[in-house]
Structure formats: structure tokens, C-alpha cells
Amino acid sequence: MKGALAIVLALQVAAFAVAGEKGETPTPASIELLKARSLWFHSGNGAGLTFDQLENFGSLNAAYNHTTGQFKRVQEGVKVNHLGISTEGGVKLGEGYAWGEFGYNNVTDRETRYNTAMLNPFRGVPYYPVDPNVSDWKMQHYDLRMKAASKPLFGRYLLGIQAEYRTHTGAKQVDPRSEPTYYSVNVKPGIAASFGNHRVGINMEYENAIQDGRHTNSNSQVNQDVFVMKGLGNHYTAVIGGLQSLGAFQYTSNKLGGELQYGLRFSGLNLLLNGGYTFRVEDAIRDISKPRKEGTFRDESLYANLAAFSEGDDMHRVNLSYRKDNQSGIEYVQVLDQTYEVQQWVDLYSSVRSTYARDDFGLSYDFYRGAAHEYRWKAGATINYRSDDDRYIMPASSMKIENLYLGVNGKVNLTAGRLAKFMLGADFLYKNNLNGEYLYGGADPESIVITEFMIPDVAYLKQDYYKIGGSATFVTGIAPKAGLYVSAVADYYKPVEGDDHRFTATLGLGFTF
């Protein structure tokens, strides 16, 4: 971790040291435009960074975010506070390129329910304990990413790598308590080649992730009832505390995959088509001292993305994406082998007990007026379709959700003196639910897991709503090739029916160089 962080900081220093090579001061708008025309930057192949012809840039940002309101998923907090700092930089290394990013966030999630042990209860795995007690969560997130590309070898070939390292820690503040730690490492080595106006690339992917956690009670005199989820509301009851206390959970995940890219550049048009496949297996193990399989989650993902832009005095950019996930939950029948000096759980039978199918289509268009150092104004539109078809086989339960998201956005750069600018933005999003239904076929439909957790959560997922957002950023130069900016962003979510709402606001202070 320390070595990787040192690499990112070195990139910041290098970017600052060479900033004087360009005659214009970097700004948030210029960095946004730089990334918008860098198609390979958004792929899984780091080798293609050299094709993007990125300039040197760097930024440092500190931000505070506050979110409040009852229009939310059940496991989200009524109030959420984020305090974070992030730094990012890219630098030319001869004819190659390197980029790095580091972020730290301190998170306080207030008044959460039905989340006993998960730092992120929405990441997909269906096996975890929940409890109805209202509690705060305190978390810290450390996220590190880097990409690097070589200079052309033999005038044609490029080698590259992408890597991510994440460490997240947290603590639930009310009994039953937990102190989980999550870490993941993701590595994508790649190679790319150019043939005239054509570019091709391929990269592989490997990821390892582990979450450890233990369950405790501050008041050891009172045991706490919990429910262990198995998918779509199916569950069994357990207790934390006493001789029969629910043991610690450990989640171990491994992912393998690959991605292909094809790029084309001619007459001001740049195009990149990339598609990939990943296969992930995550085991949920209970009672680490005497491991017992809670379940196995398998996820097969197929995805494709087409990005293109044309550039003259102005720039047009289009992005089309598709992703399909086929997931399954495997459960086990086990017996305890009590042979002397063995004492382990043995599998008798395993089968797929739940399936989860997800489809996601996305289309976006952005127009940038002025495409030199930074745009004068921009306008965009987005369309996104998402569907979920989840089933628990026996007892039969199902959930189907289909949503359509329509959005528009815009920004304008206004000059305020010789060195200062105001950047103002606005966006609007409308979510239209096309289908939403939930059927629980288990033995206990009156359980609070169903009435207070699952049914309200599904009601949120199928709710129509709109979001109105706005942003304002003041930018000024503070050195010949460095700038300072202050930003404010606000988003307001309101369901079409009902009186609930959700409001989030972010204040930021940053430097560009």
C-alpha cells in the first residue's frame, strides 16, 4: 500500500514539475475535456493510454458531502456524511504515459437498519446477517488506482497495466456490532498495437477480494436476535451472544476475465469498441475456526462499449454500452465430522437455490462548444434501461424490476476577470418504472424481514422519481501554471408519489496543475 501510494504521489510531483511545458493553466473543465477525448483511458487496457496522447495534468481535491432524507433504500442511512481527499495525476514518460489516483473517505452513515456486518450491502452477495436495530456505521475507505503504458516497441506494439487496490474498514455502533475489513486487488495486464488508422488490444483481468468480520455485543448480558439472509427474503434466525452465538463471516472472492479492443481514427473521427467477459466466485464462510459454508455466489458478466467522438472547432461524443450479468447462489447441506482431531464440516450436497439476471443498456451524447484547451459550454443527454429478474427456487420467490432513466445536463464557462472563471451546471433525471413485482413464497410472510425490509426496499426500487441537480465552480489562477477552485454541488430527489425526498450537497476545494 505504501509503495503504491508513493507511486501516485510521484506522479503528482512529476505532473507539477512538467506543467510549465504547456502554456495554459489546467482547470476542472480542461481535465474533463481531456478525459472525454481519451477513449482508451476508459477501457480496461492500460497499454492504450499512449494512443490517447494525453497531456500532463494533476489535481488535488478535498470535499465534504452531506446527504439526508427518507427517500432511500432500507439499508441506507437517513443521514450520511462523507469527508474525503483525493489526488490524481498523469504524466508523459518519454513516449509512454502513466496515471494514478488516490482517494480517502471518512464516512458516517446514521440511522441505518438491517445491516449487521456488510460494509457495502449492495455489492450482490446474498448471504449476510441483518438485524432491525437502528444504528450508525463509521467507515474509512482507501482507494488507489494506476495505469501505465510503454513507448511503442518496434514502432507498433505497446505494453501496459492497470491496477486497483482498495481497503475499507468500518464499525457498527449499536449491538449487535461488527468490525468488518474489506480489501481487494485488481490487476489488468494488456498489450495493444497500431496498424495505420487501426488499433487493436487485448487485456486479461484478475481480482482477489476478502472481507473479514466478527460479531460482538457491548452488553454481554443481552443476546441479540439476527436473521441470516439467503436471497429474496428467505432467511433463518440466529443469535449473537451466548454459547450458540453466530460466528464470524468471511467472504473470499476471485475473478478472472479478459477484454478485447478495436479502435479506428480517421478524418477527425475517433472510435473505440471494447467488449469483455468476467467470471467471479465468492464463498461465504461462517465460523472461521471451524469453517462452515454459508453459500457460494457465482457471477458471469458479459459487457460491451462503443465510444466515439468527432472534433473540429467543437466536439461531439457518443457512448453506447451494454452489460449482462448471470448470477447464481449455491447452498450446501453439511454435517459435522466429529472424528477425533478432525472436527470439520463435510459437504453432503450442494445445489443452485437462487438465480439473478441483470441487463443494462446505456446511451449518452455530449456536445462541447469549443474544443481547444477547455470548452465554453456543453450539453448532454442520457438514456439508460435496467432490468432485474431474480428468483429463489424453493420455496419459490421472485422479484422483477424494470426501470428507464432519462436525463439531460449542461454546463457553461463564464469569464470573470483575467484569470478567474465561473463554471455553472445543471442536470435533470427522470426514472420511470416499467415493471415491478415481488413474491415471497417462504414459510414466514409476517416476519419483519419481509414486512420491514424486503417489501419497503422493493417499493423504493419500483418508485418513479425525478432528480434536479446543480453545480457552481469558481476557478482562478494562483501560479503561472496552477489553479485553485471552489465548488458546490447539490442534488434533490423526489418521488412522483409520496412526500419523502432525498437531498445531497457537496462542498469542495481543489488545486489543478
Short mmCIF file of C-alpha atoms in Angstrom, two decimals:
data_model
loop_
_atom_site.label_atom_id
_atom_site.label_comp_id
_atom_site.label_asym_id
_atom_site.label_seq_id
_atom_site.Cartn_x
_atom_site.Cartn_y
_atom_site.Cartn_z
CA MET A 1 0.00 0.00 0.00
CA LYS A 2 2.74 2.47 0.96
CA GLY A 3 4.74 1.67 -2.16
CA ALA A 4 1.74 2.10 -4.44
CA LEU A 5 0.80 5.36 -2.74
CA ALA A 6 4.36 6.59 -3.26
CA ILE A 7 3.99 5.92 -6.99
CA VAL A 8 0.83 8.02 -7.17
CA LEU A 9 2.42 10.88 -5.23
CA ALA A 10 5.45 10.71 -7.51
CA LEU A 11 3.13 11.14 -10.48
CA GLN A 12 1.66 14.24 -8.83
CA VAL A 13 5.11 15.73 -8.33
CA ALA A 14 6.15 14.85 -11.87
CA ALA A 15 2.98 16.35 -13.34
CA PHE A 16 3.56 19.55 -11.39
CA ALA A 17 7.22 19.68 -12.42
CA VAL A 18 6.41 19.46 -16.13
CA ALA A 19 3.29 21.63 -16.02
CA GLY A 20 5.30 24.53 -17.37
CA GLU A 21 5.64 22.75 -20.69
CA LYS A 22 2.10 23.84 -21.57
CA GLY A 23 1.19 27.46 -21.85
CA GLU A 24 -2.28 27.22 -20.30
CA THR A 25 -3.38 26.62 -16.73
CA PRO A 26 -5.27 23.34 -16.16
CA THR A 27 -8.84 23.73 -14.88
CA PRO A 28 -11.60 21.24 -13.98
CA ALA A 29 -13.16 21.90 -17.42
CA SER A 30 -9.90 21.28 -19.29
CA ILE A 31 -9.30 17.99 -17.41
CA GLU A 32 -12.89 16.92 -18.11
CA LEU A 33 -12.42 17.64 -21.82
CA LEU A 34 -9.06 15.86 -21.85
CA LYS A 35 -10.65 12.70 -20.47
CA ALA A 36 -13.67 12.97 -22.79
CA ARG A 37 -11.42 12.66 -25.85
CA SER A 38 -9.32 9.85 -24.28
CA LEU A 39 -11.20 6.72 -25.30
CA TRP A 40 -8.61 4.13 -24.24
CA PHE A 41 -8.39 5.76 -20.81
CA HIS A 42 -11.90 4.43 -20.07
CA SER A 43 -11.18 0.87 -21.29
CA GLY A 44 -9.59 -1.99 -19.35
CA ASN A 45 -6.36 -1.84 -21.35
CA GLY A 46 -3.72 0.46 -19.90
CA ALA A 47 -1.49 -0.05 -22.94
CA GLY A 48 -3.81 2.16 -24.98
CA LEU A 49 -3.03 5.28 -22.94
CA THR A 50 -0.28 6.09 -25.43
CA PHE A 51 -2.87 6.18 -28.24
CA ASP A 52 -4.87 8.83 -26.34
CA GLN A 53 -1.98 11.34 -26.48
CA LEU A 54 -2.83 12.63 -23.01
CA GLU A 55 -1.14 15.75 -21.67
CA ASN A 56 0.43 16.15 -18.24
CA PHE A 57 -2.07 17.15 -15.58
CA GLY A 58 -2.63 16.90 -11.85
CA SER A 59 -5.27 17.74 -9.28
CA LEU A 60 -5.77 17.69 -5.53
CA ASN A 61 -9.27 17.91 -4.04
CA ALA A 62 -10.85 17.96 -0.58
CA ALA A 63 -14.63 17.65 -0.26
CA TYR A 64 -17.39 17.34 2.32
CA ASN A 65 -20.69 15.69 1.39
CA HIS A 66 -23.91 15.61 3.40
CA THR A 67 -26.95 13.54 2.44
CA THR A 68 -30.29 13.49 4.23
CA GLY A 69 -33.87 12.35 3.63
CA GLN A 70 -36.17 9.32 3.88
CA PHE A 71 -36.36 8.58 0.13
CA LYS A 72 -33.77 5.81 0.18
CA ARG A 73 -33.20 2.07 0.32
CA VAL A 74 -33.85 0.45 3.69
CA GLN A 75 -30.17 -0.32 4.41
CA GLU A 76 -29.03 3.24 3.65
CA GLY A 77 -28.69 5.76 6.45
CA VAL A 78 -31.18 8.57 6.94
CA LYS A 79 -28.17 10.90 7.12
CA VAL A 80 -24.77 10.25 5.54
CA ASN A 81 -21.63 12.37 5.88
CA HIS A 82 -18.51 11.98 3.72
CA LEU A 83 -15.24 13.79 4.33
CA GLY A 84 -12.67 12.97 1.69
CA ILE A 85 -9.49 13.92 -0.06
CA SER A 86 -8.32 12.73 -3.46
CA THR A 87 -5.39 13.32 -5.73
CA GLU A 88 -4.93 12.44 -9.39
CA GLY A 89 -2.19 12.93 -11.93
CA GLY A 90 -0.96 11.87 -15.34
CA VAL A 91 2.48 12.38 -16.83
CA LYS A 92 4.29 11.57 -20.05
CA LEU A 93 7.21 9.18 -19.62
CA GLY A 94 9.10 9.72 -22.83
CA GLU A 95 6.75 8.24 -25.44
CA GLY A 96 4.82 6.33 -22.75
CA TYR A 97 2.32 7.54 -20.16
CA ALA A 98 1.45 6.90 -16.51
CA TRP A 99 -1.61 7.89 -14.48
CA GLY A 100 -2.51 7.42 -10.84
CA GLU A 101 -5.26 8.30 -8.39
CA PHE A 102 -5.63 8.01 -4.61
CA GLY A 103 -8.73 8.70 -2.55
CA TYR A 104 -9.55 8.64 1.16
CA ASN A 105 -13.07 8.95 2.55
CA ASN A 106 -14.27 9.06 6.13
CA VAL A 107 -17.95 8.05 6.15
CA THR A 108 -20.59 8.29 8.88
CA ASP A 109 -23.82 6.51 7.98
CA ARG A 110 -26.51 7.44 10.50
CA GLU A 111 -29.74 5.63 11.41
CA THR A 112 -29.23 2.52 9.30
CA ARG A 113 -31.27 -0.68 9.71
CA TYR A 114 -30.98 -4.28 8.54
CA ASN A 115 -27.23 -4.24 8.06
CA THR A 116 -25.30 -6.13 10.71
CA ALA A 117 -21.99 -6.87 9.01
CA MET A 118 -21.61 -5.56 5.43
CA LEU A 119 -19.54 -2.51 4.52
CA ASN A 120 -21.44 -2.47 1.23
CA PRO A 121 -24.72 -4.43 1.46
CA PHE A 122 -25.47 -3.71 -2.24
CA ARG A 123 -22.47 -5.45 -3.82
CA GLY A 124 -24.50 -8.53 -4.76
CA VAL A 125 -23.68 -11.44 -2.45
CA PRO A 126 -26.98 -12.68 -0.89
CA TYR A 127 -25.56 -14.30 2.28
CA TYR A 128 -25.26 -11.95 5.26
CA PRO A 129 -26.86 -11.31 8.68
CA VAL A 130 -29.28 -8.44 9.33
CA ASP A 131 -30.97 -7.01 12.41
CA PRO A 132 -33.73 -4.42 12.91
CA ASN A 133 -31.87 -2.22 15.43
CA VAL A 134 -31.27 1.39 14.37
CA SER A 135 -27.53 2.05 14.32
CA ASP A 136 -24.83 4.33 12.95
CA TRP A 137 -21.93 3.00 10.90
CA LYS A 138 -18.48 4.59 10.82
CA MET A 139 -16.26 3.69 7.87
CA GLN A 140 -12.99 4.57 6.22
CA HIS A 141 -12.23 3.96 2.55
CA TYR A 142 -8.77 3.92 0.94
CA ASP A 143 -8.82 3.56 -2.85
CA LEU A 144 -5.78 3.50 -5.13
CA ARG A 145 -5.71 3.17 -8.93
CA MET A 146 -2.97 3.36 -11.55
CA LYS A 147 -2.47 2.87 -15.29
CA ALA A 148 0.77 2.79 -17.26
CA ALA A 149 1.68 2.36 -20.92
CA SER A 150 5.05 1.79 -22.54
CA LYS A 151 6.51 3.61 -25.50
CA PRO A 152 5.92 1.91 -28.90
CA LEU A 153 8.02 -1.23 -29.28
CA PHE A 154 9.22 -1.94 -32.83
CA GLY A 155 7.20 1.12 -33.82
CA ARG A 156 3.89 -0.72 -33.37
CA TYR A 157 3.36 -2.56 -30.06
CA LEU A 158 2.52 -1.18 -26.62
CA LEU A 159 2.61 -2.90 -23.25
CA GLY A 160 0.54 -1.68 -20.32
CA ILE A 161 -1.01 -2.43 -16.98
CA GLN A 162 -3.88 -1.25 -14.81
CA ALA A 163 -4.20 -1.95 -11.11
CA GLU A 164 -6.55 -1.13 -8.23
CA TYR A 165 -6.10 -1.59 -4.51
CA ARG A 166 -8.92 -0.97 -2.06
CA THR A 167 -9.07 -1.21 1.72
CA HIS A 168 -12.33 -0.42 3.50
CA THR A 169 -12.88 -0.68 7.25
CA GLY A 170 -15.90 0.02 9.40
CA ALA A 171 -17.69 -0.49 12.68
CA LYS A 172 -21.38 -0.78 13.56
CA GLN A 173 -22.10 1.36 16.60
CA VAL A 174 -25.05 -0.47 18.26
CA ASP A 175 -25.46 -4.11 19.36
CA PRO A 176 -25.16 -6.47 17.62
CA ARG A 177 -21.87 -4.92 16.50
CA SER A 178 -19.37 -5.85 13.83
CA GLU A 179 -15.99 -4.56 12.67
CA PRO A 180 -15.53 -5.76 9.08
CA THR A 181 -12.48 -5.13 6.91
CA TYR A 182 -12.64 -5.42 3.13
CA TYR A 183 -9.73 -5.41 0.72
CA SER A 184 -9.43 -6.09 -2.99
CA VAL A 185 -6.63 -6.18 -5.55
CA ASN A 186 -7.40 -5.98 -9.26
CA VAL A 187 -4.72 -6.30 -11.98
CA LYS A 188 -5.17 -5.95 -15.75
CA PRO A 189 -2.06 -6.52 -17.90
CA GLY A 190 -2.55 -5.65 -21.56
CA ILE A 191 -0.99 -5.25 -24.98
CA ALA A 192 -2.04 -3.06 -27.90
CA ALA A 193 -0.84 -2.49 -31.44
CA SER A 194 -1.41 0.03 -34.24
CA PHE A 195 -1.80 -0.73 -37.95
CA GLY A 196 -2.19 2.57 -39.76
CA ASN A 197 -5.50 4.08 -38.68
CA HIS A 198 -6.48 0.87 -36.87
CA ARG A 199 -5.70 -0.07 -33.27
CA VAL A 200 -6.27 -3.41 -31.56
CA GLY A 201 -5.74 -4.52 -28.00
CA ILE A 202 -6.28 -7.31 -25.51
CA ASN A 203 -6.00 -7.45 -21.75
CA MET A 204 -6.55 -10.02 -19.03
CA GLU A 205 -8.03 -9.40 -15.58
CA TYR A 206 -7.57 -10.96 -12.14
CA GLU A 207 -9.12 -9.82 -8.89
CA ASN A 208 -8.91 -11.12 -5.35
CA ALA A 209 -11.13 -9.75 -2.57
CA ILE A 210 -11.63 -10.67 1.07
CA GLN A 211 -13.98 -9.36 3.75
CA ASP A 212 -13.42 -10.43 7.36
CA GLY A 213 -15.61 -9.51 10.28
CA ARG A 214 -16.60 -10.60 13.76
CA HIS A 215 -19.86 -10.11 15.65
CA THR A 216 -19.92 -8.86 19.24
CA ASN A 217 -22.19 -7.31 21.83
CA SER A 218 -21.10 -4.43 24.03
CA ASN A 219 -23.68 -5.57 26.58
CA SER A 220 -22.74 -9.21 27.11
CA GLN A 221 -25.80 -9.78 29.33
CA VAL A 222 -28.26 -9.37 26.43
CA ASN A 223 -28.17 -11.61 23.37
CA GLN A 224 -29.24 -10.10 20.06
CA ASP A 225 -31.52 -11.81 17.53
CA VAL A 226 -30.45 -11.62 13.88
CA PHE A 227 -31.66 -13.01 10.56
CA VAL A 228 -29.24 -14.60 8.09
CA MET A 229 -30.33 -13.78 4.53
CA LYS A 230 -30.16 -16.33 1.72
CA GLY A 231 -31.83 -14.40 -1.10
CA LEU A 232 -35.15 -12.64 -1.85
CA GLY A 233 -36.22 -12.58 1.79
CA ASN A 234 -35.55 -16.25 2.53
CA HIS A 235 -33.67 -16.49 5.80
CA TYR A 236 -33.10 -18.31 9.06
CA THR A 237 -32.91 -16.90 12.57
CA ALA A 238 -29.76 -16.83 14.70
CA VAL A 239 -28.44 -15.10 17.79
CA ILE A 240 -25.30 -13.10 18.57
CA GLY A 241 -24.12 -13.68 22.12
CA GLY A 242 -24.09 -16.69 24.41
CA LEU A 243 -22.91 -20.23 23.72
CA GLN A 244 -24.81 -20.52 20.41
CA SER A 245 -23.60 -17.18 19.04
CA LEU A 246 -23.43 -16.75 15.28
CA GLY A 247 -19.78 -17.00 14.28
CA ALA A 248 -17.76 -14.59 12.21
CA PHE A 249 -18.34 -14.41 8.45
CA GLN A 250 -15.55 -14.37 5.87
CA TYR A 251 -16.09 -13.64 2.18
CA THR A 252 -13.40 -14.70 -0.30
CA SER A 253 -13.77 -13.75 -3.96
CA ASN A 254 -11.72 -14.46 -7.07
CA LYS A 255 -12.43 -13.07 -10.53
CA LEU A 256 -10.92 -13.87 -13.91
CA GLY A 257 -11.67 -12.17 -17.20
CA GLY A 258 -10.48 -10.60 -20.39
CA GLU A 259 -11.29 -7.78 -22.80
CA LEU A 260 -10.76 -7.04 -26.49
CA GLN A 261 -10.50 -3.59 -28.07
CA TYR A 262 -10.68 -2.24 -31.60
CA GLY A 263 -10.04 1.42 -32.37
CA LEU A 264 -10.27 3.49 -35.53
CA ARG A 265 -9.07 7.02 -36.23
CA PHE A 266 -9.69 8.93 -39.45
CA SER A 267 -10.81 12.39 -40.63
CA GLY A 268 -11.42 13.81 -37.16
CA LEU A 269 -13.39 10.73 -36.02
CA ASN A 270 -12.09 8.55 -33.21
CA LEU A 271 -13.83 5.31 -32.30
CA LEU A 272 -13.21 2.55 -29.77
CA LEU A 273 -15.15 -0.69 -29.43
CA ASN A 274 -14.36 -2.88 -26.46
CA GLY A 275 -16.00 -5.95 -25.01
CA GLY A 276 -15.18 -8.37 -22.26
CA TYR A 277 -16.15 -11.31 -20.08
CA THR A 278 -15.54 -11.95 -16.38
CA PHE A 279 -16.28 -14.89 -14.10
CA ARG A 280 -16.33 -14.36 -10.34
CA VAL A 281 -16.79 -16.85 -7.50
CA GLU A 282 -17.33 -15.67 -3.93
CA ASP A 283 -17.53 -18.04 -0.96
CA ALA A 284 -19.27 -17.03 2.26
CA ILE A 285 -17.76 -18.96 5.18
CA ARG A 286 -19.13 -18.93 8.72
CA ASP A 287 -17.21 -19.73 11.94
CA ILE A 288 -13.63 -19.31 10.72
CA SER A 289 -12.14 -21.53 13.47
CA LYS A 290 -14.33 -24.41 12.20
CA PRO A 291 -15.24 -23.30 8.65
CA ARG A 292 -18.82 -23.92 7.54
CA LYS A 293 -20.04 -22.91 4.07
CA GLU A 294 -22.90 -20.42 4.20
CA GLY A 295 -23.11 -20.26 0.41
CA THR A 296 -21.29 -19.60 -2.86
CA PHE A 297 -22.13 -16.76 -5.23
CA ARG A 298 -21.19 -17.05 -8.92
CA ASP A 299 -21.31 -14.14 -11.33
CA GLU A 300 -20.76 -14.28 -15.10
CA SER A 301 -20.62 -10.87 -16.77
CA LEU A 302 -20.61 -10.03 -20.45
CA TYR A 303 -20.21 -6.39 -21.48
CA ALA A 304 -19.52 -4.21 -24.50
CA ASN A 305 -18.99 -0.50 -25.04
CA LEU A 306 -18.77 1.69 -28.13
CA ALA A 307 -17.37 5.20 -27.66
CA ALA A 308 -16.74 7.74 -30.43
CA PHE A 309 -16.06 11.43 -30.82
CA SER A 310 -15.55 13.80 -33.69
CA GLU A 311 -13.64 17.00 -33.24
CA GLY A 312 -13.16 20.26 -35.09
CA ASP A 313 -13.87 23.65 -33.59
CA ASP A 314 -16.41 21.79 -31.42
CA MET A 315 -16.63 18.19 -30.20
CA HIS A 316 -19.39 15.57 -30.34
CA ARG A 317 -19.14 12.45 -28.18
CA VAL A 318 -21.36 9.34 -28.15
CA ASN A 319 -21.22 6.36 -25.81
CA LEU A 320 -23.23 3.14 -26.16
CA SER A 321 -22.93 0.37 -23.56
CA TYR A 322 -24.44 -2.99 -22.68
CA ARG A 323 -23.85 -5.30 -19.71
CA LYS A 324 -25.41 -8.65 -18.82
CA ASP A 325 -24.93 -10.45 -15.50
CA ASN A 326 -26.00 -14.04 -14.87
CA GLN A 327 -25.62 -14.87 -11.21
CA SER A 328 -26.44 -17.85 -9.03
CA GLY A 329 -26.44 -18.66 -5.34
CA ILE A 330 -25.33 -22.14 -4.28
CA GLU A 331 -26.27 -23.57 -0.88
CA TYR A 332 -24.90 -26.62 0.94
CA VAL A 333 -26.06 -29.46 3.13
CA GLN A 334 -23.26 -30.24 5.59
CA VAL A 335 -22.65 -32.47 8.59
CA LEU A 336 -20.02 -32.12 11.30
CA ASP A 337 -17.40 -34.86 11.24
CA GLN A 338 -16.63 -35.27 14.94
CA THR A 339 -13.82 -37.77 14.43
CA TYR A 340 -11.04 -37.16 16.93
CA GLU A 341 -8.60 -34.50 15.67
CA VAL A 342 -10.79 -33.83 12.58
CA GLN A 343 -13.80 -31.81 13.75
CA GLN A 344 -14.77 -30.28 10.42
CA TRP A 345 -17.88 -29.69 8.34
CA VAL A 346 -18.26 -32.06 5.38
CA ASP A 347 -20.36 -31.37 2.26
CA LEU A 348 -23.13 -33.88 1.61
CA TYR A 349 -24.94 -32.00 -1.14
CA SER A 350 -24.93 -28.65 -2.93
CA SER A 351 -27.28 -27.07 -5.45
CA VAL A 352 -28.21 -23.75 -7.06
CA ARG A 353 -31.01 -22.31 -4.95
CA SER A 354 -31.27 -18.79 -6.38
CA THR A 355 -30.60 -17.03 -9.70
CA TYR A 356 -30.18 -13.35 -10.57
CA ALA A 357 -30.27 -11.96 -14.12
CA ARG A 358 -29.44 -8.33 -14.86
CA ASP A 359 -29.39 -6.35 -18.11
CA ASP A 360 -28.17 -2.78 -18.50
CA PHE A 361 -28.30 -0.69 -21.71
CA GLY A 362 -26.92 2.84 -21.81
CA LEU A 363 -26.68 5.60 -24.43
CA SER A 364 -25.27 9.08 -23.95
CA TYR A 365 -24.49 12.06 -26.19
CA ASP A 366 -22.43 15.13 -25.28
CA PHE A 367 -21.75 18.27 -27.27
CA TYR A 368 -18.85 20.56 -26.36
CA ARG A 369 -18.85 24.09 -27.79
CA GLY A 370 -15.20 24.94 -28.20
CA ALA A 371 -12.78 22.05 -28.02
CA ALA A 372 -9.41 23.69 -27.56
CA HIS A 373 -8.00 23.92 -24.02
CA GLU A 374 -11.43 23.90 -22.36
CA TYR A 375 -15.00 24.11 -23.60
CA ARG A 376 -17.15 27.25 -23.45
CA TRP A 377 -20.29 25.24 -22.76
CA LYS A 378 -21.55 21.71 -23.07
CA ALA A 379 -24.90 19.91 -23.26
CA GLY A 380 -25.71 16.22 -22.97
CA ALA A 381 -28.47 13.62 -22.83
CA THR A 382 -28.57 10.10 -21.40
CA ILE A 383 -30.85 7.07 -21.70
CA ASN A 384 -30.44 4.01 -19.50
CA TYR A 385 -32.52 0.83 -19.27
CA ARG A 386 -32.01 -1.64 -16.40
CA SER A 387 -33.83 -4.86 -15.62
CA ASP A 388 -33.53 -7.37 -12.77
CA ASP A 389 -35.10 -10.83 -12.80
CA ASP A 390 -34.30 -12.61 -9.52
CA ARG A 391 -35.63 -15.99 -8.40
CA TYR A 392 -35.35 -18.23 -5.36
CA ILE A 393 -36.12 -21.78 -6.47
CA MET A 394 -37.57 -23.44 -3.36
CA PRO A 395 -39.55 -22.07 -1.61
CA ALA A 396 -40.44 -20.21 -4.79
CA SER A 397 -39.86 -16.45 -4.55
CA SER A 398 -39.25 -13.87 -7.25
CA MET A 399 -38.54 -10.20 -7.88
CA LYS A 400 -38.71 -8.37 -11.21
CA ILE A 401 -37.74 -4.73 -11.65
CA GLU A 402 -37.50 -2.77 -14.91
CA ASN A 403 -36.54 0.90 -14.92
CA LEU A 404 -35.91 3.50 -17.60
CA TYR A 405 -33.76 6.56 -16.80
CA LEU A 406 -33.86 9.71 -18.95
CA GLY A 407 -31.52 12.60 -18.28
CA VAL A 408 -30.25 15.91 -19.65
CA ASN A 409 -27.36 18.03 -18.42
CA GLY A 410 -25.40 21.16 -19.27
CA LYS A 411 -22.52 23.37 -18.15
CA VAL A 412 -21.30 26.82 -19.09
CA ASN A 413 -17.95 28.54 -18.53
CA LEU A 414 -18.18 32.26 -17.74
CA THR A 415 -15.14 34.54 -17.68
CA ALA A 416 -14.74 36.62 -14.50
CA GLY A 417 -11.65 38.76 -14.98
CA ARG A 418 -8.29 37.94 -16.50
CA LEU A 419 -7.58 34.76 -14.50
CA ALA A 420 -10.94 33.75 -12.98
CA LYS A 421 -13.93 31.82 -14.31
CA PHE A 422 -17.28 30.58 -13.10
CA MET A 423 -18.48 27.17 -14.28
CA LEU A 424 -22.21 26.64 -13.75
CA GLY A 425 -24.00 23.34 -14.32
CA ALA A 426 -27.48 21.85 -14.14
CA ASP A 427 -28.94 18.41 -14.73
CA PHE A 428 -32.30 16.68 -14.65
CA LEU A 429 -33.02 12.94 -14.39
CA TYR A 430 -36.35 11.14 -14.56
CA LYS A 431 -36.74 7.49 -13.57
CA ASN A 432 -39.75 5.67 -14.99
CA ASN A 433 -40.57 2.24 -13.56
CA LEU A 434 -41.77 -0.10 -16.31
CA ASN A 435 -42.36 -3.17 -14.17
CA GLY A 436 -42.04 -4.05 -10.51
CA GLU A 437 -43.22 -7.07 -8.58
CA TYR A 438 -42.11 -9.12 -5.58
CA LEU A 439 -43.42 -12.51 -4.48
CA TYR A 440 -42.23 -14.18 -1.29
CA GLY A 441 -43.12 -17.88 -1.05
CA GLY A 442 -41.35 -18.69 2.19
CA ALA A 443 -42.73 -20.00 5.46
CA ASP A 444 -42.92 -16.71 7.38
CA PRO A 445 -44.51 -13.89 5.33
CA GLU A 446 -45.24 -11.94 8.53
CA SER A 447 -41.59 -11.80 9.56
CA ILE A 448 -40.21 -8.28 10.00
CA VAL A 449 -37.56 -9.24 7.43
CA ILE A 450 -40.38 -9.28 4.86
CA THR A 451 -42.65 -6.51 6.18
CA GLU A 452 -39.98 -4.00 7.27
CA PHE A 453 -37.04 -4.86 4.98
CA MET A 454 -37.91 -6.57 1.71
CA ILE A 455 -41.30 -5.03 0.86
CA PRO A 456 -40.23 -1.39 1.57
CA ASP A 457 -36.96 -1.96 -0.33
CA VAL A 458 -38.80 -3.25 -3.41
CA ALA A 459 -41.24 -0.34 -3.13
CA TYR A 460 -38.30 2.05 -3.44
CA LEU A 461 -36.81 0.17 -6.40
CA LYS A 462 -40.05 0.43 -8.39
CA GLN A 463 -40.82 4.02 -7.47
CA ASP A 464 -40.88 6.72 -10.17
CA TYR A 465 -38.82 9.75 -9.21
CA TYR A 466 -37.05 12.78 -10.59
CA LYS A 467 -33.73 14.35 -9.68
CA ILE A 468 -32.78 18.00 -10.09
CA GLY A 469 -29.13 18.92 -9.71
CA GLY A 470 -26.97 22.00 -9.92
CA SER A 471 -23.30 22.92 -9.53
CA ALA A 472 -21.18 26.04 -9.33
CA THR A 473 -17.39 26.20 -9.50
CA PHE A 474 -15.15 29.25 -9.14
CA VAL A 475 -11.73 28.83 -10.75
CA THR A 476 -8.75 31.16 -10.58
CA GLY A 477 -5.06 31.01 -11.33
CA ILE A 478 -2.68 31.14 -8.34
CA ALA A 479 0.64 30.50 -10.11
CA PRO A 480 1.83 30.62 -13.72
CA LYS A 481 0.70 27.05 -14.35
CA ALA A 482 -1.51 26.21 -11.34
CA GLY A 483 -5.10 26.95 -10.40
CA LEU A 484 -7.42 26.87 -7.43
CA TYR A 485 -11.12 26.10 -7.48
CA VAL A 486 -14.02 26.11 -5.02
CA SER A 487 -17.10 24.08 -5.90
CA ALA A 488 -20.63 23.44 -4.64
CA VAL A 489 -22.90 20.66 -5.91
CA ALA A 490 -26.48 19.86 -4.88
CA ASP A 491 -28.94 17.13 -5.91
CA TYR A 492 -32.60 16.80 -4.92
CA TYR A 493 -34.52 13.53 -5.35
CA LYS A 494 -38.33 13.45 -5.18
CA PRO A 495 -40.67 10.53 -5.85
CA VAL A 496 -43.62 11.18 -8.12
CA GLU A 497 -45.92 9.87 -5.38
CA GLY A 498 -45.43 10.49 -1.68
CA ASP A 499 -43.88 13.18 0.50
CA ASP A 500 -40.40 11.74 1.03
CA HIS A 501 -37.31 13.25 -0.55
CA ARG A 502 -33.51 12.93 -0.57
CA PHE A 503 -31.08 15.84 -0.67
CA THR A 504 -27.32 15.73 -1.06
CA ALA A 505 -24.85 18.63 -1.06
CA THR A 506 -21.08 18.69 -1.61
CA LEU A 507 -18.58 21.46 -0.95
CA GLY A 508 -15.10 21.13 -2.39
CA LEU A 509 -11.75 22.89 -2.52
CA GLY A 510 -9.17 21.86 -5.06
CA PHE A 511 -5.99 22.65 -6.94
CA THR A 512 -5.04 21.88 -10.53
CA PHE A 513 -1.56 21.89 -12.00
#
